[in-house]
Short mmCIF file of C-alpha atoms and ligand atoms in Angstrom, two decimals:
data_model
loop_
_atom_site.label_atom_id
_atom_site.label_comp_id
_atom_site.label_asym_id
_atom_site.label_seq_id
_atom_site.Cartn_x
_atom_site.Cartn_y
_atom_site.Cartn_z
CA MET A 1 0.02 -0.07 -0.18
CA SER A 2 1.38 3.42 -0.94
CA THR A 3 1.90 6.26 1.60
CA ALA A 4 0.83 9.79 1.47
CA ALA A 5 3.13 11.96 -0.65
CA ILE A 6 5.60 14.37 1.08
CA ALA A 7 6.04 17.83 0.09
CA LEU A 8 9.62 18.89 0.99
CA PRO A 9 9.82 22.63 1.72
CA ALA A 10 12.67 24.64 -0.08
CA VAL A 11 15.94 24.34 1.86
CA ARG A 12 19.31 25.88 1.30
CA ARG A 13 21.29 24.94 4.78
CA ALA A 14 22.00 21.75 6.47
CA ALA A 15 23.79 21.40 9.50
CA GLY A 16 23.98 19.42 12.89
CA THR A 17 24.54 15.94 14.10
CA MET A 18 22.55 12.76 13.56
CA ARG A 19 23.26 9.03 14.80
CA LEU A 20 22.85 6.77 11.99
CA PRO A 21 20.64 3.47 11.84
CA GLY A 22 22.31 0.15 12.20
CA SER A 23 23.95 -1.01 8.90
CA LYS A 24 21.56 -3.44 6.87
CA SER A 25 24.30 -5.59 5.53
CA ILE A 26 25.95 -6.02 8.98
CA SER A 27 22.93 -6.85 10.70
CA ASN A 28 21.27 -9.47 8.40
CA ARG A 29 24.75 -11.06 8.18
CA THR A 30 25.24 -10.85 11.81
CA LEU A 31 21.62 -12.30 12.50
CA LEU A 32 22.25 -15.35 10.38
CA LEU A 33 25.63 -15.84 11.75
CA ALA A 34 24.32 -16.00 15.21
CA ALA A 35 21.63 -18.31 14.26
CA LEU A 36 24.02 -20.74 12.71
CA ALA A 37 26.90 -20.34 15.55
CA ARG A 38 27.12 -22.18 18.90
CA GLY A 39 26.37 -19.98 22.00
CA THR A 40 24.04 -16.92 22.29
CA THR A 41 25.17 -13.81 20.63
CA GLU A 42 23.80 -10.27 21.75
CA VAL A 43 23.37 -8.16 18.80
CA ARG A 44 23.12 -4.56 19.69
CA SER A 45 22.03 -1.42 17.55
CA LEU A 46 20.38 -3.86 15.26
CA LEU A 47 18.66 -1.79 12.25
CA GLN A 48 15.08 -1.79 12.61
CA ALA A 49 13.41 -1.80 9.35
CA ASP A 50 11.48 -3.95 7.12
CA ASP A 51 14.84 -5.96 5.58
CA THR A 52 15.96 -7.00 9.54
CA ARG A 53 12.30 -7.68 10.33
CA VAL A 54 11.94 -10.20 7.71
CA MET A 55 15.29 -11.81 8.67
CA LEU A 56 14.23 -12.07 12.30
CA GLU A 57 10.76 -13.50 11.75
CA ALA A 58 12.17 -16.01 9.39
CA LEU A 59 14.63 -17.18 12.10
CA ARG A 60 12.01 -17.39 14.58
CA ALA A 61 9.84 -19.48 12.05
CA LEU A 62 12.84 -21.84 11.58
CA GLY A 63 13.08 -22.32 15.13
CA VAL A 64 15.90 -20.29 16.16
CA GLY A 65 16.01 -18.55 19.71
CA VAL A 66 15.42 -14.93 19.39
CA GLU A 67 14.49 -12.56 22.41
CA SER A 68 14.72 -8.68 22.18
CA HIS A 69 14.63 -6.26 24.90
CA GLU A 70 14.99 -2.61 24.44
CA GLY A 71 16.32 -2.77 21.03
CA HIS A 72 18.90 -5.47 21.79
CA TYR A 73 18.52 -9.02 20.63
CA ARG A 74 19.76 -12.33 22.09
CA ILE A 75 20.01 -14.97 19.51
CA THR A 76 20.70 -18.63 20.51
CA GLY A 77 22.40 -20.43 17.63
CA ILE A 78 21.56 -23.95 16.64
CA GLY A 79 25.42 -24.54 16.56
CA GLY A 80 26.56 -28.22 15.61
CA ALA A 81 23.18 -28.89 14.29
CA LYS A 82 23.21 -29.45 10.93
CA GLY A 83 19.62 -28.58 10.29
CA PHE A 84 17.06 -26.15 11.82
CA PRO A 85 14.77 -26.95 14.72
CA VAL A 86 11.81 -26.64 12.36
CA LYS A 87 12.01 -29.01 9.40
CA ALA A 88 9.02 -27.21 7.41
CA ALA A 89 8.29 -23.75 6.91
CA LYS A 90 7.06 -20.81 4.60
CA LEU A 91 9.30 -17.90 5.04
CA PHE A 92 8.19 -14.38 3.04
CA LEU A 93 11.25 -12.41 2.68
CA GLY A 94 9.94 -9.05 1.58
CA ASN A 95 12.37 -7.40 -1.13
CA ALA A 96 15.44 -8.22 1.32
CA GLY A 97 18.38 -9.79 -0.98
CA THR A 98 20.17 -9.43 2.28
CA ALA A 99 17.87 -12.03 3.63
CA PHE A 100 16.82 -14.13 0.69
CA ARG A 101 20.09 -14.94 -0.66
CA PRO A 102 21.82 -16.08 2.26
CA LEU A 103 19.12 -17.90 3.73
CA THR A 104 18.45 -19.61 0.27
CA ALA A 105 21.88 -21.04 0.80
CA ALA A 106 21.81 -22.14 4.49
CA LEU A 107 18.23 -23.97 4.04
CA ALA A 108 19.69 -25.37 0.72
CA LEU A 109 22.50 -27.25 2.80
CA ALA A 110 19.79 -28.10 5.58
CA ASP A 111 17.49 -31.08 5.88
CA GLY A 112 13.96 -29.66 5.49
CA ARG A 113 11.44 -28.46 3.19
CA TYR A 114 11.25 -24.69 3.00
CA GLU A 115 9.28 -22.16 0.58
CA LEU A 116 10.91 -18.90 0.06
CA SER A 117 8.73 -16.00 -1.36
CA GLY A 118 8.90 -12.06 -1.50
CA VAL A 119 7.14 -9.14 -3.04
CA PRO A 120 6.57 -9.16 -6.58
CA ARG A 121 9.77 -7.34 -7.23
CA MET A 122 11.71 -9.62 -5.35
CA HIS A 123 10.45 -12.57 -7.89
CA GLU A 124 11.86 -10.30 -10.83
CA ARG A 125 15.38 -10.24 -9.20
CA PRO A 126 17.55 -12.89 -10.26
CA ILE A 127 18.76 -15.80 -8.02
CA GLY A 128 19.63 -18.33 -10.68
CA ASP A 129 23.43 -18.03 -10.35
CA LEU A 130 23.12 -19.03 -6.59
CA VAL A 131 20.57 -21.98 -7.12
CA THR A 132 22.99 -23.34 -9.82
CA ALA A 133 26.22 -22.81 -7.55
CA LEU A 134 24.27 -24.70 -4.61
CA ARG A 135 23.13 -27.71 -6.76
CA GLN A 136 26.62 -28.54 -7.44
CA ALA A 137 26.73 -29.28 -3.82
CA GLY A 138 23.68 -31.58 -3.79
CA ALA A 139 20.97 -28.89 -3.15
CA ASN A 140 17.32 -29.87 -4.20
CA ILE A 141 16.06 -26.45 -5.30
CA ASP A 142 13.18 -25.70 -7.41
CA TYR A 143 11.58 -22.89 -8.88
CA ARG A 144 7.78 -22.13 -8.25
CA GLY A 145 7.60 -19.49 -10.93
CA HIS A 146 10.13 -18.55 -13.60
CA ASP A 147 13.31 -20.40 -13.75
CA GLY A 148 16.17 -18.42 -12.33
CA PHE A 149 13.98 -16.12 -9.93
CA PRO A 150 12.08 -16.54 -6.71
CA PRO A 151 9.81 -17.94 -5.24
CA LEU A 152 11.85 -21.13 -4.34
CA VAL A 153 11.17 -24.40 -2.81
CA ILE A 154 13.92 -26.04 -1.25
CA ASP A 155 14.22 -29.68 -0.07
CA ALA A 156 16.93 -31.69 1.87
CA ARG A 157 19.94 -31.53 0.62
CA SER A 158 21.21 -35.04 -1.21
CA PRO A 159 24.91 -35.87 -0.16
CA ARG A 160 27.60 -35.18 -2.48
CA GLU A 161 31.03 -35.31 -2.37
CA SER A 162 31.86 -32.43 -4.87
CA SER A 163 34.14 -30.04 -2.86
CA VAL A 164 34.06 -27.51 -5.82
CA VAL A 165 31.26 -25.04 -6.26
CA ARG A 166 31.51 -22.36 -9.15
CA VAL A 167 29.24 -19.12 -8.71
CA ARG A 168 29.16 -16.15 -11.24
CA GLY A 169 29.98 -13.10 -9.76
CA ASP A 170 28.86 -10.52 -12.19
CA VAL A 171 25.12 -10.12 -11.17
CA SER A 172 25.06 -10.06 -7.57
CA SER A 173 27.91 -10.26 -4.77
CA GLN A 174 25.23 -11.54 -2.60
CA PHE A 175 25.47 -14.94 -4.29
CA LEU A 176 29.03 -15.48 -3.40
CA SER A 177 28.42 -13.68 0.15
CA ALA A 178 25.45 -16.46 0.66
CA LEU A 179 27.79 -19.35 -0.32
CA LEU A 180 30.55 -17.86 2.21
CA LEU A 181 28.11 -17.12 5.03
CA ALA A 182 26.15 -21.02 4.65
CA PHE A 183 29.27 -23.33 3.95
CA PRO A 184 31.18 -23.38 7.11
CA TRP A 185 27.97 -24.15 9.14
CA SER A 186 27.49 -27.25 6.90
CA GLY A 187 30.91 -28.41 8.16
CA ALA A 188 31.61 -29.60 4.48
CA GLY A 189 34.84 -28.18 3.17
CA VAL A 190 34.38 -26.37 0.00
CA ARG A 191 36.05 -24.65 -2.76
CA ILE A 192 34.15 -21.63 -4.27
CA GLU A 193 35.30 -20.60 -7.38
CA VAL A 194 33.95 -17.35 -9.24
CA GLU A 195 33.29 -16.83 -12.76
CA GLY A 196 32.90 -13.68 -14.56
CA GLU A 197 34.19 -10.13 -12.83
CA LEU A 198 33.14 -10.15 -9.47
CA ILE A 199 30.97 -6.99 -8.50
CA SER A 200 30.21 -5.10 -5.53
CA LYS A 201 33.61 -6.57 -3.74
CA PRO A 202 33.30 -4.38 -0.64
CA TYR A 203 30.22 -6.46 0.23
CA VAL A 204 32.24 -9.54 0.37
CA GLU A 205 35.05 -8.18 2.36
CA LEU A 206 32.19 -7.39 4.81
CA THR A 207 31.19 -10.98 4.58
CA LEU A 208 34.49 -12.14 5.27
CA GLY A 209 35.20 -10.07 8.28
CA LEU A 210 32.18 -10.87 9.92
CA ILE A 211 32.71 -14.66 9.28
CA GLU A 212 35.90 -14.44 11.02
CA GLN A 213 34.55 -12.72 13.89
CA PHE A 214 32.29 -15.63 14.38
CA GLY A 215 35.57 -17.86 14.35
CA VAL A 216 35.83 -19.05 10.72
CA THR A 217 38.93 -18.30 8.44
CA VAL A 218 38.39 -18.48 4.78
CA GLY A 219 41.10 -19.20 2.56
CA ARG A 220 41.25 -17.18 -0.51
CA GLU A 221 43.02 -16.72 -3.77
CA GLY A 222 42.42 -13.05 -4.56
CA TRP A 223 38.90 -12.64 -5.85
CA ARG A 224 38.95 -15.84 -7.87
CA ALA A 225 38.50 -18.60 -5.31
CA PHE A 226 37.76 -19.03 -1.59
CA THR A 227 38.20 -22.22 0.53
CA ILE A 228 36.56 -23.42 3.71
CA ALA A 229 38.17 -26.03 5.45
CA PRO A 230 36.01 -29.30 6.25
CA GLY A 231 34.99 -29.48 10.12
CA SER A 232 34.58 -25.67 10.19
CA SER A 233 32.04 -24.16 12.65
CA TYR A 234 30.92 -20.74 13.91
CA ALA A 235 31.24 -19.89 17.52
CA SER A 236 29.49 -16.69 18.86
CA PRO A 237 31.93 -13.63 19.55
CA GLY A 238 29.39 -12.96 22.38
CA VAL A 239 28.32 -9.67 21.73
CA VAL A 240 28.36 -7.88 18.27
CA ASP A 241 27.98 -4.09 17.99
CA VAL A 242 26.12 -3.02 14.49
CA GLU A 243 27.94 -0.16 13.41
CA GLY A 244 26.09 2.63 11.53
CA ASP A 245 24.92 2.30 7.79
CA ALA A 246 27.55 4.04 5.44
CA SER A 247 24.75 4.02 2.66
CA SER A 248 22.32 5.86 4.78
CA ALA A 249 24.90 8.21 5.62
CA SER A 250 25.40 9.08 1.99
CA TYR A 251 22.51 11.31 1.95
CA PHE A 252 23.18 13.48 5.33
CA LEU A 253 27.08 13.82 3.97
CA ALA A 254 25.55 14.88 0.52
CA ALA A 255 23.20 17.33 2.27
CA GLY A 256 26.02 18.78 4.38
CA VAL A 257 28.18 19.61 1.13
CA LEU A 258 24.97 21.07 -0.62
CA GLY A 259 24.05 22.99 2.23
CA GLY A 260 27.09 24.41 4.06
CA GLY A 261 27.56 21.96 7.05
CA PRO A 262 29.05 21.03 9.08
CA LEU A 263 26.95 17.93 9.16
CA ARG A 264 28.11 15.07 11.08
CA VAL A 265 27.34 11.43 11.16
CA GLU A 266 27.73 9.19 13.89
CA GLY A 267 28.33 5.58 13.70
CA VAL A 268 30.30 4.84 10.95
CA GLY A 269 34.07 5.97 10.00
CA SER A 270 37.29 4.97 8.98
CA THR A 271 37.42 1.61 10.86
CA SER A 272 34.64 0.52 8.70
CA ARG A 273 34.46 -2.16 6.09
CA GLN A 274 31.56 -0.90 4.55
CA GLY A 275 32.30 0.09 0.98
CA ASP A 276 30.09 3.40 1.13
CA VAL A 277 32.25 5.25 3.71
CA HIS A 278 34.38 5.75 0.43
CA PHE A 279 31.50 7.99 -0.82
CA ALA A 280 33.62 10.36 0.92
CA ASP A 281 35.90 10.40 -1.96
CA VAL A 282 33.19 10.94 -4.55
CA LEU A 283 32.08 14.29 -2.32
CA ARG A 284 35.62 15.48 -2.34
CA ALA A 285 35.86 14.73 -6.11
CA MET A 286 32.64 17.17 -6.39
CA GLY A 287 34.37 19.61 -4.30
CA GLY A 288 33.04 18.70 -0.93
CA ARG A 289 35.08 18.68 2.35
CA VAL A 290 34.67 15.45 4.41
CA THR A 291 36.54 14.45 7.57
CA THR A 292 36.31 10.81 8.76
CA GLY A 293 37.19 10.00 12.28
CA ALA A 294 37.11 6.49 13.58
CA HIS A 295 33.52 6.19 14.08
CA ALA A 296 32.09 9.42 12.61
CA MET A 297 32.05 11.67 9.40
CA GLU A 298 31.51 15.41 8.80
CA ALA A 299 30.75 17.09 5.59
CA ALA A 300 30.71 20.63 4.37
CA GLY A 301 30.68 22.61 1.20
CA SER A 302 29.25 24.85 -1.01
CA LEU A 303 27.64 25.15 -4.59
CA PRO A 304 28.25 24.56 -7.27
CA LEU A 305 29.75 21.07 -7.61
CA ALA A 306 32.48 19.91 -9.80
CA PRO A 307 31.45 17.47 -12.55
CA PHE A 308 32.29 13.68 -12.24
CA ASP A 309 33.04 10.63 -14.25
CA LEU A 310 33.42 7.92 -12.06
CA ASP A 311 33.51 3.95 -12.04
CA MET A 312 30.90 3.26 -9.18
CA ASN A 313 30.88 -0.64 -8.95
CA LEU A 314 32.49 -0.63 -5.60
CA ILE A 315 29.70 1.42 -4.16
CA PRO A 316 26.49 0.81 -6.03
CA ASP A 317 24.09 1.90 -3.28
CA ALA A 318 25.60 5.39 -2.50
CA ALA A 319 26.13 5.95 -6.36
CA MET A 320 22.38 6.63 -6.19
CA THR A 321 23.37 9.82 -4.23
CA ALA A 322 25.75 10.82 -6.44
CA ALA A 323 23.47 10.90 -9.59
CA VAL A 324 21.07 13.15 -8.02
CA LEU A 325 23.94 15.49 -6.86
CA ALA A 326 24.62 15.77 -10.57
CA LEU A 327 21.76 18.19 -10.87
CA PHE A 328 24.17 20.55 -8.78
CA ALA A 329 26.95 20.19 -11.06
CA THR A 330 28.53 22.71 -13.54
CA GLY A 331 28.85 20.21 -16.24
CA PRO A 332 28.12 16.74 -17.55
CA CYS A 333 28.50 13.78 -15.04
CA ARG A 334 28.75 10.02 -15.52
CA LEU A 335 28.35 7.10 -13.29
CA ARG A 336 29.98 4.05 -15.00
CA ASN A 337 29.87 0.21 -14.31
CA ILE A 338 26.54 -0.09 -12.58
CA ALA A 339 24.69 -2.75 -14.37
CA SER A 340 23.54 -4.28 -11.25
CA TRP A 341 21.28 -1.14 -10.77
CA ARG A 342 18.68 -2.79 -13.50
CA VAL A 343 18.11 -5.94 -10.99
CA LYS A 344 17.90 -3.97 -7.69
CA GLU A 345 14.58 -2.94 -5.95
CA THR A 346 13.57 -1.54 -9.42
CA ASP A 347 15.37 -0.80 -12.61
CA ARG A 348 17.29 1.92 -11.17
CA ILE A 349 19.17 3.36 -14.07
CA ALA A 350 15.62 3.66 -15.74
CA ALA A 351 14.09 4.98 -12.78
CA MET A 352 16.72 7.32 -12.07
CA ALA A 353 17.02 8.64 -15.70
CA ALA A 354 13.23 9.23 -15.76
CA GLU A 355 12.97 11.50 -12.53
CA LEU A 356 15.80 13.42 -13.17
CA ARG A 357 14.47 14.31 -16.68
CA LYS A 358 11.47 15.96 -14.67
CA PHE A 359 13.81 18.61 -13.38
CA GLY A 360 15.38 19.20 -16.67
CA ALA A 361 18.18 17.28 -16.70
CA THR A 362 19.45 15.62 -19.93
CA VAL A 363 20.29 11.97 -19.12
CA GLU A 364 21.73 9.17 -21.38
CA GLU A 365 21.57 5.78 -20.11
CA GLY A 366 23.11 2.33 -21.00
CA ALA A 367 23.11 -1.19 -20.14
CA ASP A 368 25.72 -0.32 -17.41
CA PHE A 369 25.99 3.52 -17.22
CA ILE A 370 24.13 7.09 -16.69
CA ALA A 371 25.30 10.27 -17.86
CA VAL A 372 23.59 13.43 -16.46
CA THR A 373 23.75 17.08 -17.87
CA PRO A 374 22.59 19.35 -15.22
CA PRO A 375 19.57 21.16 -16.20
CA PRO A 376 20.10 25.17 -17.28
CA GLY A 377 19.35 27.29 -14.39
CA PHE A 378 19.46 24.61 -11.73
CA LEU A 379 21.71 26.77 -9.62
CA ALA A 380 19.83 29.72 -9.84
CA PRO A 381 17.60 31.33 -7.12
CA ARG A 382 14.08 30.08 -6.66
CA SER A 383 11.85 32.19 -8.70
CA ALA A 384 8.58 32.91 -7.03
CA THR A 385 6.13 30.45 -7.69
CA PRO A 386 8.10 27.50 -9.43
CA ALA A 387 5.80 24.50 -10.08
CA PRO A 388 6.71 21.32 -8.18
CA VAL A 389 8.46 18.47 -9.30
CA SER A 390 6.76 15.42 -8.39
CA VAL A 391 9.27 12.17 -8.02
CA ASP A 392 7.84 8.73 -8.24
CA THR A 393 9.95 6.55 -6.06
CA TYR A 394 9.23 2.92 -7.51
CA ASP A 395 8.74 1.27 -4.18
CA ASP A 396 12.71 1.92 -3.91
CA HIS A 397 13.84 3.27 -0.70
CA ARG A 398 17.11 4.67 -2.02
CA MET A 399 14.88 6.64 -4.85
CA ALA A 400 12.92 8.27 -2.01
CA MET A 401 15.91 9.26 0.00
CA CYS A 402 18.44 10.45 -2.81
CA PHE A 403 15.57 12.90 -4.26
CA SER A 404 15.20 14.52 -1.05
CA LEU A 405 18.62 16.18 -1.89
CA ALA A 406 16.89 17.70 -4.94
CA SER A 407 15.14 20.14 -2.28
CA PHE A 408 18.35 22.25 -2.21
CA GLY A 409 17.37 23.08 -5.95
CA PRO A 410 15.12 25.85 -7.41
CA VAL A 411 11.86 23.96 -7.29
CA PRO A 412 9.65 22.44 -4.66
CA VAL A 413 9.84 18.87 -4.31
CA VAL A 414 6.94 16.26 -3.84
CA ILE A 415 8.27 12.69 -2.82
CA ASN A 416 5.46 10.26 -3.80
CA ASP A 417 4.92 7.00 -1.52
CA PRO A 418 7.81 8.05 0.79
CA GLY A 419 7.06 4.98 3.02
CA CYS A 420 9.15 3.08 0.95
CA VAL A 421 12.00 4.17 3.09
CA ALA A 422 10.84 1.43 5.71
CA LYS A 423 12.99 -1.09 3.99
CA THR A 424 16.27 0.15 5.64
CA PHE A 425 15.42 3.59 7.08
CA PRO A 426 11.75 4.05 8.42
CA ASP A 427 12.18 7.57 10.06
CA TYR A 428 14.59 8.98 7.27
CA PHE A 429 12.25 11.88 6.46
CA ALA A 430 11.97 13.05 10.20
CA GLN A 431 15.60 12.99 10.49
CA PHE A 432 16.36 14.97 7.45
CA ALA A 433 13.85 17.77 8.34
CA LYS A 434 15.67 18.02 11.64
CA LEU A 435 19.05 19.06 9.66
CA VAL A 436 17.67 21.31 7.10
CA SER A 437 16.40 24.90 7.01
O1 S3P B 501 25.86 -7.87 0.41
C1 S3P B 501 25.17 -6.84 0.69
O2 S3P B 501 24.63 -6.56 1.85
C2 S3P B 501 24.57 -6.04 -0.65
C3 S3P B 501 25.39 -6.10 -1.59
C4 S3P B 501 25.17 -5.05 -2.82
O3 S3P B 501 24.32 -5.69 -3.71
P1 S3P B 501 24.98 -6.56 -5.13
O4 S3P B 501 26.03 -7.26 -4.81
O5 S3P B 501 24.03 -7.15 -5.89
O6 S3P B 501 25.38 -5.42 -5.86
C5 S3P B 501 24.11 -3.85 -2.38
O7 S3P B 501 23.51 -3.12 -3.65
C6 S3P B 501 23.10 -4.36 -1.33
O8 S3P B 501 22.22 -3.34 -0.94
C7 S3P B 501 23.57 -5.04 -0.19
C1 PEP B 502 20.24 -3.23 -3.52
C2 PEP B 502 19.76 -3.27 -2.06
O1 PEP B 502 19.12 -4.13 -1.46
P1 PEP B 502 18.93 -5.38 -1.42
O2 PEP B 502 20.00 -5.89 0.05
O3 PEP B 502 17.69 -5.98 -1.27
O4 PEP B 502 19.92 -6.16 -2.54
C3 PEP B 502 19.58 -1.73 -1.54
O5 PEP B 502 19.26 -1.65 -0.37
O6 PEP B 502 20.05 -0.89 -2.21
#
């Protein structure tokens, strides 16, 4: 169900401090690892949003012990067991890639019958490369709708000795992350070979770092192959503090640059493995001033912004923020190597192009790039009664969040269905309103 549109007031200034919500990627990885580990894990500062809610509900439905108290969670792992306590379940996973892909891998190595489905868009997001890889390890997975896409039915794994699994890495890094997360739990040794150029590499580093925190070291040959020793198993580290979400930080850091600053985000900084902390470099390339402490970042700047032409493959989520910033640049900007945008919450290349054009930008799109020539006059002062631009959000939280930055321009902005931010940042618009004027 869609939510009532928000009319954003014209803003000029952005300054202040905000605490970031927990990282989506770390939250869902930690929940699954805690569920698979021996022992109890206390998870602090977990992201409270749709993507983590579906993961928590799925784990509960599978019989994993989940207790919550004042925003902290205690997960009692299933440890040495090679299956989940509940042997048959239907799991609804919304549009959460970080729940759907890793749970598919874990359940494919288990011993029950599970049906996994999501929202209609999730049923258009590819999963075939992961299923193909898991079948090499004896997984019994059937497609309920179209081949290569959810929904899926997973039955108990057939024992198979093959210890090499090949997975394509050029559609989503989540397939490789899913295999890396699940195999140590199965206890079977495996060598995972990556075919094609792996995209979104920092997310795999994040996976490896968290696996290590749960006591398993993965052997690796660069980005081409990863090995998990037979007899591996996860052990709870006791407590995990989830750091702030670096992708969510991108909107506020960008606001700090557009609106003077200083705007400080707390919860993520230079100690983070999240690739999107490097969005700071993109802001610097556009003329912004960004400083990075161990667990906080601060941005300041002024208009106009310098044009950019950048490969965004390592930061596909924060890259959407950069695309909207192109409206404020003094010349054409180009975002390259972003083919994965086409298979995310919506076709983000098409959606971004359509909405930027509403502001008068000239946009060229290709299979894996978007080029934006800013609209003439976008940096001019607001005229007396400009007509508002109504932004469609395509049930994509990032479309809603990044287009809030257009309110620094010369026209009023209306964001349609702003409630879609619930996927990763339910109170985004309230936080944004507190920091801009
Ligand atoms: O592993 C993860 O946590 C994620 C990986 C990325 O997806 P792709 O690997 O499909 O680019 C990213 O866009 C997504 O928001 C989260
Ligand atoms: C691509 C995204 O989500 P998912 O984890 O569902 O892939 C995203 O949050 O931008």
